[in-house]
Every structure is written in structure tokens, then in C-alpha cells.
XYZ file of C-alpha atoms in Angstrom:
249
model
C 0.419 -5.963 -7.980
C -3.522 -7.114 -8.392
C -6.054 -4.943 -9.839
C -7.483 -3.717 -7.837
C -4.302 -3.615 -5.213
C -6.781 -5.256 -2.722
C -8.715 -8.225 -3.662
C -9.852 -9.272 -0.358
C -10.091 -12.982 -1.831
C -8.702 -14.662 1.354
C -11.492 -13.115 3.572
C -14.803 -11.918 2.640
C -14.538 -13.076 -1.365
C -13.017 -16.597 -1.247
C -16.229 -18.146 -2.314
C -15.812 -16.515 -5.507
C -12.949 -18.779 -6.119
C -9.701 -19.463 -7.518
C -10.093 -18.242 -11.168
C -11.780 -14.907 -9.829
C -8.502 -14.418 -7.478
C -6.460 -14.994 -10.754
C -8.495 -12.350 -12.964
C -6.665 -9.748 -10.901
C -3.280 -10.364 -12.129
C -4.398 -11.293 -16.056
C -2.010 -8.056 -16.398
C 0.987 -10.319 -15.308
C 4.173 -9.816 -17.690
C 6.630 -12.404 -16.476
C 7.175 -10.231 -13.123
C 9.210 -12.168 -11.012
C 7.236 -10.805 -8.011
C 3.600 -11.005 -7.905
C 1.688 -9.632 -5.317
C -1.333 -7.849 -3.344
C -2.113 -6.122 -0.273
C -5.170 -6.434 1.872
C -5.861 -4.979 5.004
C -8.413 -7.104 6.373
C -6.718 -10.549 5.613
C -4.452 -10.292 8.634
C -7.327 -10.362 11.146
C -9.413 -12.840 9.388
C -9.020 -16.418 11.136
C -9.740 -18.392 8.319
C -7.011 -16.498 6.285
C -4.079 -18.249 7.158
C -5.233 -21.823 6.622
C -6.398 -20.229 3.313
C -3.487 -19.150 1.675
C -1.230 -22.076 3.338
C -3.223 -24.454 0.873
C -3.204 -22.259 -2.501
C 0.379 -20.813 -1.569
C 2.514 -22.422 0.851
C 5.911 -20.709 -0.220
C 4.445 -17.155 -0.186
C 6.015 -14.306 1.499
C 3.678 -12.283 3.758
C 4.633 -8.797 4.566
C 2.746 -7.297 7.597
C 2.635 -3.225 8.477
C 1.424 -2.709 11.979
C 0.330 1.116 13.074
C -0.524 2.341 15.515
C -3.845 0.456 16.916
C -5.422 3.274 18.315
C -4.833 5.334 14.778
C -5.834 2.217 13.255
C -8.950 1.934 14.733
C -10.311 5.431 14.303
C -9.503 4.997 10.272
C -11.327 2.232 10.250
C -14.005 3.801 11.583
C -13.826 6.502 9.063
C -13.744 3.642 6.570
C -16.694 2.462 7.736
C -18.708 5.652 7.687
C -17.479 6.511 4.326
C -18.331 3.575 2.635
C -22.138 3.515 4.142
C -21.750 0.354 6.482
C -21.895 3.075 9.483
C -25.251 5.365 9.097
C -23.829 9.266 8.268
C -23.837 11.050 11.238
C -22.091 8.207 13.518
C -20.213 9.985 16.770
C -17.018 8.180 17.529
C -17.223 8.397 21.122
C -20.425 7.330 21.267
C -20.400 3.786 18.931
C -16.509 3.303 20.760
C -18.037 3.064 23.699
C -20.991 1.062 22.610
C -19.662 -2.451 23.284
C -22.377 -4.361 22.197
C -22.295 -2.919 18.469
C -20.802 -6.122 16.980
C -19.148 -3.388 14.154
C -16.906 -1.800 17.450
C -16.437 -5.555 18.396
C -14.513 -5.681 14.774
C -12.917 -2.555 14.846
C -11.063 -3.429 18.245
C -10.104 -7.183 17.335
C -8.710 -5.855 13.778
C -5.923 -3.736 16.126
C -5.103 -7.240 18.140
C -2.173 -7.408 16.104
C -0.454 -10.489 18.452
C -2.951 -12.584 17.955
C -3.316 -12.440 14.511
C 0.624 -12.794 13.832
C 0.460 -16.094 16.476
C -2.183 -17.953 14.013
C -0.332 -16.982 10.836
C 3.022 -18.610 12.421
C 0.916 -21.958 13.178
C 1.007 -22.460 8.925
C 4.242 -20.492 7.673
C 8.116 -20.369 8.680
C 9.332 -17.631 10.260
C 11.231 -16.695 7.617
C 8.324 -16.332 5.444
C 7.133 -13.531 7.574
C 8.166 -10.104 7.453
C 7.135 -7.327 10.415
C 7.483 -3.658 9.494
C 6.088 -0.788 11.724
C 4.101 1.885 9.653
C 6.608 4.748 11.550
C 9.242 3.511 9.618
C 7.474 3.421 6.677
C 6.281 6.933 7.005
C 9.499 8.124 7.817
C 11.673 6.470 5.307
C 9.682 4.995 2.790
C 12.728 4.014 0.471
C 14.934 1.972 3.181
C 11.727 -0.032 3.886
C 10.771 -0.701 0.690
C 14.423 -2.076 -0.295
C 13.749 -4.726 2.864
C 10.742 -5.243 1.168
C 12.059 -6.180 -2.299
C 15.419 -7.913 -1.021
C 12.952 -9.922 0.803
C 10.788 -11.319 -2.031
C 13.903 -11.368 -4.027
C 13.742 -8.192 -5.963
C 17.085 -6.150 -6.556
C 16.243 -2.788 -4.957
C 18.198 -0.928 -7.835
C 15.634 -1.799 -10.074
C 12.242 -0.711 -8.287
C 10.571 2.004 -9.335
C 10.583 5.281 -8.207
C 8.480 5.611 -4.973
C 5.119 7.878 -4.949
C 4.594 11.243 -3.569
C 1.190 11.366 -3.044
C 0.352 9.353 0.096
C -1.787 6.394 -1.340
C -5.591 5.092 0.365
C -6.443 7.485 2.425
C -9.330 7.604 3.705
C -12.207 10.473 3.293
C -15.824 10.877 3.898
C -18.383 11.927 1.871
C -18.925 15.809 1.681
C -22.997 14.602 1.178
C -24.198 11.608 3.369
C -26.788 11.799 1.017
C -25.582 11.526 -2.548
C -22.780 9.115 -1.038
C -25.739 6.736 0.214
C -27.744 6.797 -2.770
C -25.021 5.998 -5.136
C -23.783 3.784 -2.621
C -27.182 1.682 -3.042
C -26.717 1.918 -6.882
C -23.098 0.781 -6.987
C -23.710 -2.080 -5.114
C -26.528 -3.307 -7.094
C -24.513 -3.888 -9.895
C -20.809 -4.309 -8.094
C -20.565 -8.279 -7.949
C -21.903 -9.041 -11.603
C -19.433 -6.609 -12.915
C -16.407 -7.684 -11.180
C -17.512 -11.318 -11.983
C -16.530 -10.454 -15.890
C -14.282 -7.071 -15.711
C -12.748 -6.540 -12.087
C -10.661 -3.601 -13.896
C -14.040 -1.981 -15.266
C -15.140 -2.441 -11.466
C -11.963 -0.544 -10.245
C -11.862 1.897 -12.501
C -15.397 2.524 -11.829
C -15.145 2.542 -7.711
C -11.973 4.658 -8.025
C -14.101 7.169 -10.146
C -16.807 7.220 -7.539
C -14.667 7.854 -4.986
C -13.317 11.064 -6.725
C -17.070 12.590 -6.934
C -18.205 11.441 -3.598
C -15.460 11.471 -0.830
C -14.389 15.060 -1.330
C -14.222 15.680 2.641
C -11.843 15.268 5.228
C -11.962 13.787 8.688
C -11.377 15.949 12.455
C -8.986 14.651 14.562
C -8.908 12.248 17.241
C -10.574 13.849 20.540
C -7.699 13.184 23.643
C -10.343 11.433 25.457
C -11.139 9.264 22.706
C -7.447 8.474 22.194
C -6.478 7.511 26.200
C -9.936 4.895 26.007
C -8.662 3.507 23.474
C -5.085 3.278 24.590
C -6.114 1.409 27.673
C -7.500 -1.145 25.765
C -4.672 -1.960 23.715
C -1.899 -1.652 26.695
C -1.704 -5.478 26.550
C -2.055 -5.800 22.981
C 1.458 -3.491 22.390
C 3.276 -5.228 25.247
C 2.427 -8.688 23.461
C 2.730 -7.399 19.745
C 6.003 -6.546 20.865
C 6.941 -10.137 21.963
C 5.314 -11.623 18.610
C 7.332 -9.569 16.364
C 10.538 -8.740 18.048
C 9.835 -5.471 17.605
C 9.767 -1.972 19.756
C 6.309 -0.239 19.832
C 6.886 1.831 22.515
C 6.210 4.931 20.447
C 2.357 3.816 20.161
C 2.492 4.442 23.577
């Protein structure tokens, strides 16, 4: 896999170009299977199109949760990282359908349309549809579908983690979090310009000072508004990927 595990090239970093993209693998040692994994280059439109011209014979693997669960992480992303002012009430920016950052949030969980624009450049054998249920509840079986599908034997993968990887936390002080925050970003792009692992190593240590806290839970009536929205969204998901979501229900 890339370092760091998400580049984000193929949505908001592509204009840092091809050689950046292929600093995050100068760790390649003749893997057969090379790789990375981010989040937000499903919903991007241009992403597609993108990798269809650099990498027309990749394999794309796509892990759909739960929109609704999906949306209030990202939210939680959001706040944690700064973008959303400390403080921010669910309910309240949710609700607010004029913030374009809710706009973004809700799109991102639109999972039907995103899959429909990704089969306009690839074959549908290229594509590969997991739900994150499966995923959580037997992590080995889907990572053997995983690796039989980029051509991997299975008996030779590594043991699986633990420790549930990326999860999201907020900041224990608004505060410090914003200030060093400010600082990081200051210097962010010129040092992943020349050391992206210096830049993860960094971020991942900041992360370790800073997001100490953990998030509440989803309110019920935050959860059925947010269900409503996405009733079409699962019934068409479900079409796209030949798949059952019911349980999001």
C-alpha cells in the first residue's frame, strides 16, 4: 500500500502530478499488488475519467456502509480536522441545507450514482462491491475476495489487525487542535512535496497528541432525517451493485 494509505491524488491533489502520486509507493519491493485506498475518490466526478487514463487495467475495490453512519463520521471528520468550527451541533448544520459542507456530506453517501459513472470507464469485472457489515463481521473471508481478486493467493496475506484502523476522534481541546492545526498546515504541502513519509509520520504523530476524545452517539432523531433522505439512495445502490442493503434500513 501507499504511504500514506490515502493519497487522495485522484481528487483534491491531482495537480500535484504524476511523480508526486508515485513518491508514495518509492517503498515498492517487486509486490505483485500495489495499491491505495481513498475515501473521497469514489464521490469525486472527475475521478473516474482520472484513473481510466493513468490506469485503465486497475482493479477498484469499493466498501459501502451504511450512509447514514457514513455521514455522521464524516461529520466528525470534519470537526476534527478544523474544516467545521469546534462546537458544530449535528442537528443543527444537518439540517442547514444551504451549508454547501452538508451539501457534500449527503452527496458523498449517494453511493448509486457514484458506482454508475465509474462503470461508464471500467468493465464490470474490474469492479468489486463489498458491504462494510461483512467486513466488520468477518474481516478474513472478505479480505481473501479481496486478494483472489487482484490476484493475490490468500494463503500468503498477512495476518489481519486487531486494532480497528482510522477511526475517527475529536480533539479533547478545540483550542490546541486549531492552533496546531494552523501551524501544520503552513508547512504541510512543502513537506510532502520532498518527504510525504516525514509528512505522515508527522500527521500521524499529531493526531496522537491532539485527538484524544471520543464522539456521542447518533441522536434517533438525527438518524430517521437522515434515513429518509437516503430511502432512494439504498433502493438504487442496491440495483447498482447487486447487492442486499436492507440492513441499512
Amino acid at each position: 500500500m501507499s504511504r500514506p494509505k490515502e493519497t487522495e491524488f485522484f481528487n483534491w491533489r491531482f495537480d500535484r502530478g504524476w511523480k508526486w502520486f508515485e513518491s508514495n509507493f518509492a517503498h515498492h519491493n517487486g509486490e505483485s499488488a500495489v495499491g491505495e485506498a481513498s475515501t473521497r475518490t469514489m464521490p469525486t466526478p472527475e475521478a473516474p475519467e482520472r484513473i481510466c487514463e493513468r490506469l485503465p487495467d486497475v482493479k477498484l475495490v469499493f466498501v459501502l456502509r451504511n450512509p447514514v453512519d457514513r455521514a455522521y463520521s464524516a461529520f466528525w471528520f470534519y470537526l476534527s480536522t478544523g474544516i467545521l468550527p469546534a462546537g458544530t451541533d449535528f442537528g443543527t448544520f444537518i439540517r442547514n441545507e444551504g451549508h454547501p459542507l452538508r451539501h457534500e456530506i449527503i452527496q458523498y453517501g449517494e453511493y448509486h450514482k457514484h458506482l454508475k459513472r465509474f462503470k461508464m470507464y471500467f468493465d464490470e469485472d474490474q469492479l468489486l462491491i463489498l458491504r462494510y457489515r461483512d467486513l466488520r463481521e468477518d474481516a478474513r473471508m472478505l479480505v481473501e475476495r479481496v486478494d483472489r481478486f487482484i490476484g493475490v493467493d490468500p494463503n500468503e496475506h498477512p495476518e489481519l489487525p486487531v486494532k480497528r484502523q482510522n477511526v475517527t476522534q475529536h480533539p479533547s481541546s478545540p483550542t490546541a487542535f486549531s492552533w496546531a492545526k494552523g501551524v501544520w498546515k503552513g508547512v504541510e504541502h512543502r513537506i510532502e512535496s520532498v518527504a510525504p513519509k516525514v509528512a505522515y509520520t508527522l500527521r500521524s504523530k499529531g493526531k496522537q497528541i491532539f485527538l484524544r476524545g471520543s464522539r456521542p452517539k447518533l441522536t434517533n432523531a438525527d438518524k430517521q432525517y437522515l434515513q429518509k433522505i437516503y430511502q432512494p439512495t439504498i433502493r438504487r445502490t442496491e440495483l447498482e451493485a447487486e447487492l442486499d442493503f436492507s440492513h441499512w434500513n
